[in-house]
Amino acid sequence: YLRASGQWNNLVRRHIRAEIEAWLWRDLLALLEARVGAAGLDAAIDAVLSREKDPASVAGALLARVLQEAEP
């Protein structure tokens, strides 16, 4: 039934997409740790804990830093 209805292909496609996204997350987090370092990430966490900044702003700033450092 799944193959005949085309749902099998949709399931396989969603599974492959999820796998690609998982690898992207893993690689992005590794890049973040390499560029920002554990101390930088800890400082970002501390800024949220102390309510100096919100999580969305911290995430945006970290991403901007990673992307800025990635430019040639």
mmCIF file of C-alpha atoms in Angstrom:
data_model
loop_
_atom_site.group_PDB
_atom_site.id
_atom_site.type_symbol
_atom_site.label_atom_id
_atom_site.label_comp_id
_atom_site.label_asym_id
_atom_site.label_seq_id
_atom_site.Cartn_x
_atom_site.Cartn_y
_atom_site.Cartn_z
ATOM 1 C CA TYR A 1 0.000 0.000 0.000
ATOM 2 C CA LEU A 2 2.716 2.495 0.950
ATOM 3 C CA ARG A 3 4.620 2.018 -2.279
ATOM 4 C CA ALA A 4 1.492 2.067 -4.428
ATOM 5 C CA SER A 5 0.233 5.268 -2.816
ATOM 6 C CA GLY A 6 3.587 7.056 -2.957
ATOM 7 C CA GLN A 7 3.729 7.335 0.817
ATOM 8 C CA TRP A 8 6.807 5.111 0.954
ATOM 9 C CA ASN A 9 8.806 7.637 -1.062
ATOM 10 C CA ASN A 10 7.590 10.417 1.231
ATOM 11 C CA LEU A 11 8.692 8.455 4.307
ATOM 12 C CA VAL A 12 12.103 7.738 2.810
ATOM 13 C CA ARG A 13 12.477 11.380 1.795
ATOM 14 C CA ARG A 14 11.609 12.604 5.319
ATOM 15 C CA HIS A 15 14.042 10.113 6.824
ATOM 16 C CA ILE A 16 16.878 11.258 4.538
ATOM 17 C CA ARG A 17 16.070 14.910 5.261
ATOM 18 C CA ALA A 18 16.186 14.249 9.014
ATOM 19 C CA GLU A 19 19.533 12.498 8.634
ATOM 20 C CA ILE A 20 20.999 15.385 6.624
ATOM 21 C CA GLU A 21 19.689 17.899 9.165
ATOM 22 C CA ALA A 22 21.221 15.892 12.017
ATOM 23 C CA TRP A 23 24.613 15.967 10.301
ATOM 24 C CA LEU A 24 24.268 19.714 9.643
ATOM 25 C CA TRP A 25 23.461 20.360 13.317
ATOM 26 C CA ARG A 26 26.420 18.250 14.415
ATOM 27 C CA ASP A 27 28.782 20.060 12.048
ATOM 28 C CA LEU A 28 27.397 23.494 12.920
ATOM 29 C CA LEU A 29 27.818 22.857 16.639
ATOM 30 C CA ALA A 30 31.371 21.603 16.059
ATOM 31 C CA LEU A 31 32.121 24.747 14.046
ATOM 32 C CA LEU A 32 30.611 26.894 16.793
ATOM 33 C CA GLU A 33 32.778 25.242 19.429
ATOM 34 C CA ALA A 34 35.867 25.599 17.241
ATOM 35 C CA ARG A 35 35.238 29.282 16.473
ATOM 36 C CA VAL A 36 33.774 30.487 19.770
ATOM 37 C CA GLY A 37 35.319 27.987 22.144
ATOM 38 C CA ALA A 38 33.951 26.541 25.327
ATOM 39 C CA ALA A 39 34.646 29.766 27.218
ATOM 40 C CA GLY A 40 32.720 31.816 24.656
ATOM 41 C CA LEU A 41 29.784 29.466 24.802
ATOM 42 C CA ASP A 42 29.876 29.501 28.606
ATOM 43 C CA ALA A 43 29.872 33.309 28.545
ATOM 44 C CA ALA A 44 26.831 33.250 26.268
ATOM 45 C CA ILE A 45 25.050 30.855 28.632
ATOM 46 C CA ASP A 46 25.965 33.053 31.598
ATOM 47 C CA ALA A 47 24.529 36.114 29.819
ATOM 48 C CA VAL A 48 21.207 34.320 29.464
ATOM 49 C CA LEU A 49 21.284 32.981 33.020
ATOM 50 C CA SER A 50 21.891 36.459 34.400
ATOM 51 C CA ARG A 51 19.102 37.757 32.161
ATOM 52 C CA GLU A 52 21.435 40.224 30.464
ATOM 53 C CA LYS A 53 20.386 38.738 27.132
ATOM 54 C CA ASP A 54 17.694 36.437 25.813
ATOM 55 C CA PRO A 55 18.447 33.053 24.191
ATOM 56 C CA ALA A 56 17.392 34.190 20.708
ATOM 57 C CA SER A 57 19.732 37.203 20.789
ATOM 58 C CA VAL A 58 22.616 35.101 22.064
ATOM 59 C CA ALA A 59 22.044 32.476 19.369
ATOM 60 C CA GLY A 60 21.909 35.168 16.688
ATOM 61 C CA ALA A 61 25.110 36.761 17.928
ATOM 62 C CA LEU A 62 26.910 33.409 18.048
ATOM 63 C CA LEU A 63 25.754 32.543 14.540
ATOM 64 C CA ALA A 64 26.825 35.958 13.240
ATOM 65 C CA ARG A 65 30.230 35.453 14.822
ATOM 66 C CA VAL A 66 30.656 32.030 13.237
ATOM 67 C CA LEU A 67 29.550 33.299 9.838
ATOM 68 C CA GLN A 68 31.726 36.400 10.054
ATOM 69 C CA GLU A 69 34.789 34.326 10.860
ATOM 70 C CA ALA A 70 33.947 31.978 7.989
ATOM 71 C CA GLU A 71 34.215 34.750 5.382
ATOM 72 C CA PRO A 72 37.457 34.741 3.385
#
